[in-house]
PDB file of C-alpha atoms in Angstrom:
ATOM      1  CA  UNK O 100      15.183  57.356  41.362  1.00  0.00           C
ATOM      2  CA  UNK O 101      15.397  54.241  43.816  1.00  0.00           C
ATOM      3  CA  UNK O 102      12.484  53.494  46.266  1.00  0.00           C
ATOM      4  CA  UNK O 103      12.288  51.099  49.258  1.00  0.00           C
ATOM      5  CA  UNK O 104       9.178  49.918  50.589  1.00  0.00           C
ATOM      6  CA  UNK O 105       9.015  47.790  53.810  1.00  0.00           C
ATOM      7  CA  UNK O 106       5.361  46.934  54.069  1.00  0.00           C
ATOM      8  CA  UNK O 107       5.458  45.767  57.607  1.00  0.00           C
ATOM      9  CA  UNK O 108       5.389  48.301  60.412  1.00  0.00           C
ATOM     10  CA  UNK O 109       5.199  46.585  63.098  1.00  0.00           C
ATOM     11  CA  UNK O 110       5.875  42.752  63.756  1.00  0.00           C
ATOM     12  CA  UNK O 111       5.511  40.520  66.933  1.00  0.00           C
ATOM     13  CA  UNK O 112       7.248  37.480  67.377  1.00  0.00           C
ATOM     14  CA  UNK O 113       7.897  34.870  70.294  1.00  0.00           C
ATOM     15  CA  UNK O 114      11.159  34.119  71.484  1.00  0.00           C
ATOM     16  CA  UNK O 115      12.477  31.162  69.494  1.00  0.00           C
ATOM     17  CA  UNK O 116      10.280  31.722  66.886  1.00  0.00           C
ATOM     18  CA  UNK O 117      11.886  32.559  63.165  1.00  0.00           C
ATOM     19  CA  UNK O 118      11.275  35.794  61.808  1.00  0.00           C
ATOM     20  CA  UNK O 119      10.983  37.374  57.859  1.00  0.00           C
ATOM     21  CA  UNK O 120      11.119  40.845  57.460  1.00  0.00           C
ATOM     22  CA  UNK O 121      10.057  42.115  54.006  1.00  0.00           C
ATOM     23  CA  UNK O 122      12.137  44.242  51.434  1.00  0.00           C
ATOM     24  CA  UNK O 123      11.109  45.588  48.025  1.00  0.00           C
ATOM     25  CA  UNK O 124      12.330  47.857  45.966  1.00  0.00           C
ATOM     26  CA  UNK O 125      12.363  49.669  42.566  1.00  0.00           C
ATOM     27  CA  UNK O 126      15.416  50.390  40.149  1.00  0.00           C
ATOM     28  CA  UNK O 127      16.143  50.517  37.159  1.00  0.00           C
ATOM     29  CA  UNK O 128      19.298  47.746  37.254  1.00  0.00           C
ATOM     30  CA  UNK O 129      20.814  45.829  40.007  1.00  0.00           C
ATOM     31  CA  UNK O 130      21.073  47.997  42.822  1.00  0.00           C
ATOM     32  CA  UNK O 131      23.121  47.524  46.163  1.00  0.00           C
ATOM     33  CA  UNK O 132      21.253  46.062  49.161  1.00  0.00           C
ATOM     34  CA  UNK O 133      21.938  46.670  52.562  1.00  0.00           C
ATOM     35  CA  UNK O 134      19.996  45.204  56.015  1.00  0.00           C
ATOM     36  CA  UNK O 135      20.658  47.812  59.115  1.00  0.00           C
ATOM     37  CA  UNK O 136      19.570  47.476  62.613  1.00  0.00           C
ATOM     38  CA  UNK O 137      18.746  49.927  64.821  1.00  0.00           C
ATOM     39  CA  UNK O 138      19.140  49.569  68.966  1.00  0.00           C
ATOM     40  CA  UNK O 139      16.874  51.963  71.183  1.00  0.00           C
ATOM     41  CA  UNK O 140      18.186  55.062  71.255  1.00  0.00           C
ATOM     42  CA  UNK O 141      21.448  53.959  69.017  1.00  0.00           C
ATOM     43  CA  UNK O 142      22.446  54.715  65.670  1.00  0.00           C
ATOM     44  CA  UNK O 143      22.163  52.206  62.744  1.00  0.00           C
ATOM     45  CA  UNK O 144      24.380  48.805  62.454  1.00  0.00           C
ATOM     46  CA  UNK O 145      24.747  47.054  59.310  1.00  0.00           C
ATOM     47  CA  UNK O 146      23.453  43.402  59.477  1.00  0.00           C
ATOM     48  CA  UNK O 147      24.223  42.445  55.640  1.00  0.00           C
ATOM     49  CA  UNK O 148      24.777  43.565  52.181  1.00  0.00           C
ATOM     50  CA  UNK O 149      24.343  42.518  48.352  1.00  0.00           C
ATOM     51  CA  UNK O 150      26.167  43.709  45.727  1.00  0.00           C
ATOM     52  CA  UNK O 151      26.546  40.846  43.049  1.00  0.00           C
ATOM     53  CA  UNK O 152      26.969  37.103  43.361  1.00  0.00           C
ATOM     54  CA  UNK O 153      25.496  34.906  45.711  1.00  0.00           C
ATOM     55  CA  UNK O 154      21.952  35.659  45.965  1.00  0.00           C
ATOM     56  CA  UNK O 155      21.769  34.458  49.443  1.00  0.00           C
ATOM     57  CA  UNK O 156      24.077  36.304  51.527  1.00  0.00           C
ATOM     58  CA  UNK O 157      24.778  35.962  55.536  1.00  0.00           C
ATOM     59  CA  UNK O 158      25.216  38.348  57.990  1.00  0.00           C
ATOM     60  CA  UNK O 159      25.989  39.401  61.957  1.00  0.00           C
ATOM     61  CA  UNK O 160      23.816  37.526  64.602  1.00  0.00           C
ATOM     62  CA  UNK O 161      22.316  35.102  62.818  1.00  0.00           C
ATOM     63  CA  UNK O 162      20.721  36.936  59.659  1.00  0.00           C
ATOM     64  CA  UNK O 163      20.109  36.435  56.271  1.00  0.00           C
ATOM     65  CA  UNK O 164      18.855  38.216  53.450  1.00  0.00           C
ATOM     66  CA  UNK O 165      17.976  36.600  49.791  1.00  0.00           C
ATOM     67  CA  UNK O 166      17.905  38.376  46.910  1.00  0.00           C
ATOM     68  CA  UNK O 167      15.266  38.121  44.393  1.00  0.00           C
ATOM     69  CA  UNK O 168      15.723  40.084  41.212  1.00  0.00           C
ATOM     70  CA  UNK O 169      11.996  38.419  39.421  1.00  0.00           C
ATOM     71  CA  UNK O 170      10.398  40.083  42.475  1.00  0.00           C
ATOM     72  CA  UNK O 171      12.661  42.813  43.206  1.00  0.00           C
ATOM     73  CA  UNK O 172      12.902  41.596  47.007  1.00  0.00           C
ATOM     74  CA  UNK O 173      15.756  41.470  49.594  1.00  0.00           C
ATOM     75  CA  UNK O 174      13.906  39.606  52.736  1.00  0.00           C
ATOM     76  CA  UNK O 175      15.305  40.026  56.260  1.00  0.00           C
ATOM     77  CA  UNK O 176      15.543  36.195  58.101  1.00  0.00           C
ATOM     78  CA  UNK O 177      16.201  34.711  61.252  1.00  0.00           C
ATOM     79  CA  UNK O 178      15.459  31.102  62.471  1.00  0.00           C
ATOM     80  CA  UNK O 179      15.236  31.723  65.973  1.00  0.00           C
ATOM     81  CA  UNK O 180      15.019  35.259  67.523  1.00  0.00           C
ATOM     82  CA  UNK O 181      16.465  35.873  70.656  1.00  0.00           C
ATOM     83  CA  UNK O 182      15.107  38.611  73.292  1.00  0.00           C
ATOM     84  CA  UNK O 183      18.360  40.623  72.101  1.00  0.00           C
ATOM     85  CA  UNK O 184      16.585  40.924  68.525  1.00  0.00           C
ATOM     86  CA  UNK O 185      14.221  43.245  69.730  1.00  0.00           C
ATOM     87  CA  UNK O 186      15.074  46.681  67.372  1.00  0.00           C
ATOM     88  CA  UNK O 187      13.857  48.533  64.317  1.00  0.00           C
ATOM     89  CA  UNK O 188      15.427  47.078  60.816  1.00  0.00           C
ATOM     90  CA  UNK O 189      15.643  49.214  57.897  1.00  0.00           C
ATOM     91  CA  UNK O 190      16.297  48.151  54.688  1.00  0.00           C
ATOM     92  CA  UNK O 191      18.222  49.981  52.110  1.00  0.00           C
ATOM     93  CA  UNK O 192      18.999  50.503  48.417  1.00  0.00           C
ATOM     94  CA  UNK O 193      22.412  52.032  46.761  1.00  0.00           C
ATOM     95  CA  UNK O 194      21.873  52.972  43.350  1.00  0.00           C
ATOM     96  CA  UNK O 195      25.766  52.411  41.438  1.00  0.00           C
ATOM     97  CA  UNK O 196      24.526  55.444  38.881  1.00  0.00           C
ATOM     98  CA  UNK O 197      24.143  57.928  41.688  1.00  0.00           C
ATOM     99  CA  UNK O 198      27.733  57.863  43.685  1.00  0.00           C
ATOM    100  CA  UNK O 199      25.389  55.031  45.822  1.00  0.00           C
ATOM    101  CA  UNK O 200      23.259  57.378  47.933  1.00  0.00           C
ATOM    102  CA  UNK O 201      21.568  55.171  50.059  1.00  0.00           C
ATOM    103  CA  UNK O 202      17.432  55.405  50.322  1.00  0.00           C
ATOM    104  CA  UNK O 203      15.998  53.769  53.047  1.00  0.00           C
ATOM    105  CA  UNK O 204      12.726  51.858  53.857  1.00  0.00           C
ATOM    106  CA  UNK O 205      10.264  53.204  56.342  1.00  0.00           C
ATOM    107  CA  UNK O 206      11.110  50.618  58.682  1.00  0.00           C
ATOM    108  CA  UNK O 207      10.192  47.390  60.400  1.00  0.00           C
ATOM    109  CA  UNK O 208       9.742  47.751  64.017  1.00  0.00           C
ATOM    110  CA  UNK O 209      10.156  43.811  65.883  1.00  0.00           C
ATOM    111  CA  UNK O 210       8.912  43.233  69.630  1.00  0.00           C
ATOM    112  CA  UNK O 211       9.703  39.747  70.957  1.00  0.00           C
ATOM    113  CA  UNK O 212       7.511  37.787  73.556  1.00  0.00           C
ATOM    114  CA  UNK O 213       8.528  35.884  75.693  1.00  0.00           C
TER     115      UNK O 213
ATOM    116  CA  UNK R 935      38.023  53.892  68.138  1.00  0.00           C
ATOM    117  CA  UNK R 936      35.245  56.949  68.137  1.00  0.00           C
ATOM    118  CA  UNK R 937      34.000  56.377  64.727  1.00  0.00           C
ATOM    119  CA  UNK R 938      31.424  58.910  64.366  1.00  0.00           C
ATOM    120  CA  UNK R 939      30.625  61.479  66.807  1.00  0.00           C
ATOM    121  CA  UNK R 940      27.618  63.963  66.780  1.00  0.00           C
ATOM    122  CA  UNK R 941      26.560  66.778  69.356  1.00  0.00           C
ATOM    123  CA  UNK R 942      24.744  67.440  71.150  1.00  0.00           C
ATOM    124  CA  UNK R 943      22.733  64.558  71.632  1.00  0.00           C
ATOM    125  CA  UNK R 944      19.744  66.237  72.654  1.00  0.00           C
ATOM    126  CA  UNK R 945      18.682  70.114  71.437  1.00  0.00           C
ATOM    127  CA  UNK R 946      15.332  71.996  72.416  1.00  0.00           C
ATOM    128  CA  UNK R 947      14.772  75.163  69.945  1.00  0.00           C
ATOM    129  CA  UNK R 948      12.520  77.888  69.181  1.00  0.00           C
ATOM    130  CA  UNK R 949      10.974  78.587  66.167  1.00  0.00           C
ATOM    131  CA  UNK R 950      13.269  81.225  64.705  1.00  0.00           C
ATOM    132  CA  UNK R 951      16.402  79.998  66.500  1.00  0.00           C
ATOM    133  CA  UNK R 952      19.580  78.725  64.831  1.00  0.00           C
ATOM    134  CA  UNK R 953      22.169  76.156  65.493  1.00  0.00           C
ATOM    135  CA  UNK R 954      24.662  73.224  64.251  1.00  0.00           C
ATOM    136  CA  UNK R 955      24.737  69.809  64.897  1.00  0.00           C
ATOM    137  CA  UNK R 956      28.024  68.957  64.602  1.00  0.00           C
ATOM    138  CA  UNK R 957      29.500  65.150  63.376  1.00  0.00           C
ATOM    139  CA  UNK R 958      33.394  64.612  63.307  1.00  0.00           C
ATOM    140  CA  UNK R 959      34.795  61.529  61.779  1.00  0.00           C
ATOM    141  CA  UNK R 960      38.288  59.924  63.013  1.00  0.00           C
ATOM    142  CA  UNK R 961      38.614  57.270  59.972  1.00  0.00           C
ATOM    143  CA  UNK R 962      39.717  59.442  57.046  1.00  0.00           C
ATOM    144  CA  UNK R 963      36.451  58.527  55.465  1.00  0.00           C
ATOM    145  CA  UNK R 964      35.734  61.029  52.341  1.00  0.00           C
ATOM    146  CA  UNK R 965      32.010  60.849  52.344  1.00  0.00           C
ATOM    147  CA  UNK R 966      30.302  61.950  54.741  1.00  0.00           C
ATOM    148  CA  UNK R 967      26.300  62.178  54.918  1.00  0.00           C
ATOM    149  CA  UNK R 968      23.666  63.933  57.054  1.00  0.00           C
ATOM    150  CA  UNK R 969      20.284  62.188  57.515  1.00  0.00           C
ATOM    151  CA  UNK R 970      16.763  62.503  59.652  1.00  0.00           C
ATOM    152  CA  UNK R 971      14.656  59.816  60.640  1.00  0.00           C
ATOM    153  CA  UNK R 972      10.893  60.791  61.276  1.00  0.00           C
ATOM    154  CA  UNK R 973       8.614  57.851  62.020  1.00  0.00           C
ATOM    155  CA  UNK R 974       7.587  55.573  59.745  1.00  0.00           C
ATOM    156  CA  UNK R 975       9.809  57.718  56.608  1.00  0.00           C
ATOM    157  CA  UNK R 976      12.961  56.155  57.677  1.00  0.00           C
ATOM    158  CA  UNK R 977      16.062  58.289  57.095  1.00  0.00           C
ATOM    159  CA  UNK R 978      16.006  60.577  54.510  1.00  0.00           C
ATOM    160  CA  UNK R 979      18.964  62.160  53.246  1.00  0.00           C
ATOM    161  CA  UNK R 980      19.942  65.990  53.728  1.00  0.00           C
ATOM    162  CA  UNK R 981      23.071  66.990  53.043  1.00  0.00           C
ATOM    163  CA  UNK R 982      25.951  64.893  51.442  1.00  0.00           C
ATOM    164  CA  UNK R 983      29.961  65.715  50.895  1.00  0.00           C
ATOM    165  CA  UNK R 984      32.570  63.767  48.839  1.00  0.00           C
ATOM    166  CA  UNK R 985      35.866  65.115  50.271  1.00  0.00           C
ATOM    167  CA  UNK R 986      36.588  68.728  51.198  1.00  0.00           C
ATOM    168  CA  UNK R 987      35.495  71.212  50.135  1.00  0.00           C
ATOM    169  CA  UNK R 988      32.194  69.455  48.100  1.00  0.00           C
ATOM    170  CA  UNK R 989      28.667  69.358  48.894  1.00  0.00           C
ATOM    171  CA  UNK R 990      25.577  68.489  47.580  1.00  0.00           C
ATOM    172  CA  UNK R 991      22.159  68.402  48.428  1.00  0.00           C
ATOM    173  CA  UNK R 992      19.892  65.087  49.144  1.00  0.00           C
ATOM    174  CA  UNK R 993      15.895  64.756  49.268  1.00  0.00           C
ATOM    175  CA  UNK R 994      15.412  66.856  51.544  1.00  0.00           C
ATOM    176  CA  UNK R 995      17.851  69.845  51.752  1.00  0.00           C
ATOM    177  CA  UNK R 996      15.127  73.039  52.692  1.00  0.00           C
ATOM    178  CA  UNK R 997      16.058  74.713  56.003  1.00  0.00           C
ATOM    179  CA  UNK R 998      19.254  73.287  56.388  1.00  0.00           C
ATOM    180  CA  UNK R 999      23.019  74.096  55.152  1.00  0.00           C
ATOM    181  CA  UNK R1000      26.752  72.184  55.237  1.00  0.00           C
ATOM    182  CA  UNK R1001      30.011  72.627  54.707  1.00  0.00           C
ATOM    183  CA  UNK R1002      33.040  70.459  54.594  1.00  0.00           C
ATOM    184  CA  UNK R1003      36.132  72.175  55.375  1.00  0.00           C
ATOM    185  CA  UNK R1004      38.407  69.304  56.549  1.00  0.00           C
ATOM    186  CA  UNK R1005      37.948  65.533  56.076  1.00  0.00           C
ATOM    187  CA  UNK R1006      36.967  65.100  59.499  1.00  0.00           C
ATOM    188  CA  UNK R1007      33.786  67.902  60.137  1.00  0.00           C
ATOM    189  CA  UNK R1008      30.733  68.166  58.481  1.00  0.00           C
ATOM    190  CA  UNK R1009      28.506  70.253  60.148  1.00  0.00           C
ATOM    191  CA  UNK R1010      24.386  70.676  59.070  1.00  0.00           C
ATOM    192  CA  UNK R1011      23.078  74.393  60.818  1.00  0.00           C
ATOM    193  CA  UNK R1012      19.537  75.017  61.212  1.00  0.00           C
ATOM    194  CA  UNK R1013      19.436  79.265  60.109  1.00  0.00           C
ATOM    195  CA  UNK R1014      15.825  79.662  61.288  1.00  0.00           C
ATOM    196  CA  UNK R1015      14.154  76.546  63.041  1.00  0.00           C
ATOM    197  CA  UNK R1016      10.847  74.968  62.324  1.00  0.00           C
ATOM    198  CA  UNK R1017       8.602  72.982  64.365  1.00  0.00           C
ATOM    199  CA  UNK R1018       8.467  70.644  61.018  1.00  0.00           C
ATOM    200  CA  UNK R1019      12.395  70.081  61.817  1.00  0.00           C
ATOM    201  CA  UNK R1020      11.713  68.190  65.126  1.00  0.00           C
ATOM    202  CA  UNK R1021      13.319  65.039  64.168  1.00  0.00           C
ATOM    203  CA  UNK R1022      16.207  62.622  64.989  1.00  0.00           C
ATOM    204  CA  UNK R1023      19.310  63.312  63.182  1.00  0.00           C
ATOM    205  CA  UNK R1024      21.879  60.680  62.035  1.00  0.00           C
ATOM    206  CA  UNK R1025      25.823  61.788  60.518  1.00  0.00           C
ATOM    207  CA  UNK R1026      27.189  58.822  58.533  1.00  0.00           C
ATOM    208  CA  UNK R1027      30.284  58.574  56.813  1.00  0.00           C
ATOM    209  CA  UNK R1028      31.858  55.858  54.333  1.00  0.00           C
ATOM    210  CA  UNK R1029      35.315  55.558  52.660  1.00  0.00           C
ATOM    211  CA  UNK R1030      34.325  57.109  49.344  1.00  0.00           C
ATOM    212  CA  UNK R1031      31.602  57.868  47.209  1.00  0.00           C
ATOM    213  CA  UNK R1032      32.022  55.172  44.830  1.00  0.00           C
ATOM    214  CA  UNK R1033      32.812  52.813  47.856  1.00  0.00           C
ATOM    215  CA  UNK R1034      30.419  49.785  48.185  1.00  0.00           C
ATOM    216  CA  UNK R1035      31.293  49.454  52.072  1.00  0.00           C
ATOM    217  CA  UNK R1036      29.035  49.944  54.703  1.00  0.00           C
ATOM    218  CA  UNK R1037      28.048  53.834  56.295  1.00  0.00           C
ATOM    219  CA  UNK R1038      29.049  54.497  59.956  1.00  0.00           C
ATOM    220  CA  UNK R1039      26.468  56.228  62.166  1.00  0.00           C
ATOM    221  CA  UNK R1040      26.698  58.553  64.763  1.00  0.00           C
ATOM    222  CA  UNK R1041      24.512  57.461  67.538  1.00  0.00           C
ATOM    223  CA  UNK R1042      21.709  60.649  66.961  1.00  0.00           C
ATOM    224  CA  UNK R1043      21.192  63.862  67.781  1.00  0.00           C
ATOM    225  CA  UNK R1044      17.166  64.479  68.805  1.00  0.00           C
ATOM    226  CA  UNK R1045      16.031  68.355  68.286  1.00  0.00           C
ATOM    227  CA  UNK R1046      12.828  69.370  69.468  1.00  0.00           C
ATOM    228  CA  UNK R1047      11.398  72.946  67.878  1.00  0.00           C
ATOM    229  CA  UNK R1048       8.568  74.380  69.857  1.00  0.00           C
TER     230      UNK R1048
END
């Protein structure tokens, strides 16, 4: 079975500042990758996804995500956060053998000085 | 466009008490997924449906039950409520099992069972 581990619970970063939320998982092949954001009291947005390709891939507001298969790691950046970025990010693995059931990390929650 | 839509938003049970959170769906999507997030666990999944008619049961499936009767419903009842199912509970749905696309959240349902 798939496993996500976010090791981060909590980060704080200053407006303007970039930001690198960690991602690692465990399966067995290549496995889907998804970045989702969640709001206060709002239900989860997608940022980005992986699925083959490109191991770099782009999302909404300003994110990326980079896939590294050697280290089994999809890491969450931005290169200047904005007060707006303030949220909890989950990452998120769909594994192709099991109709893509999506686990989820624990989550990353991000607070941004001023 | 409504998306996904869950009520109520906000439940306070007994132990003992039952109920159903219920998530409707107005974009024909045939999966459709039930999970809760508890802090620092993420979302785990509960319930899951393919299309009418199917369900199936996630990590975490004790306490709760489903059934999928048209495309658009897919309620999750609580027979007998625990204090250990105090939680925030998300209804996503996608296109189709097999589909790579992103899930759609409902914006929560929080239960409370004292």
């Amino acid at each position: 079975a798939q496993s996500v581990t976010q090791p981060d619970i909590h980060i704080t970063v200053s407006e303007g500042a970039s930001l690198e939320l960690r991602c690692n998982y465990s399966y067995g092949a290549t496995p889907y990758l998804f970045w989702y954001v969640q709001s206060p009291g709002q239900g989860l947005q997608l940022l980005l996804k992986y699925f083959s390709g490109d191991t770099l891939v782009q999302g909404i507001k300003g994110f990326e995500a980079e896939f590294k298969r050697s280290q089994s790691s999809f890491n969450l950046r931005k290169p200047s956060v904005h007060w707006s970025d303030a949220a909890e990010y989950f990452c998120a693995v769909g594994a192709p053998a099991a109709g893509n059931k999506l686990t989820f990390g624990g989550g990353t929650r991000v607070l941004v000085k001023p | 466009n409504a998306g996904v839509t869950q009520t109520p938003k906000f439940q306070v049970l007994k132990t003992g008490q039952s109920m159903t959170l219920q998530c409707a769906q107005d974009m024909n999507h045939e999966y459709m997924s039930w999970y809760r997030q508890d802090p620092g666990m993420g979302l785990r999944l509960i319930h899951y449906s393919v299309g009418a008619g199917i369900t199936d049961q996630g990590e975490v499936p004790n306490g709760y039950n489903v059934s999928r009767s048209t495309t658009e419903d897919f309620p999750l009842r609580l027979l007998s409520a625990a204090p250990s199912q105090t939680s925030v509970y998300f209804c996503a749905s996608k296109p189709g099992q097999l589909n790579t696309g992103e899930l759609f959240f409902g914006e929560g349902s929080r239960l409370t069972v004292l």
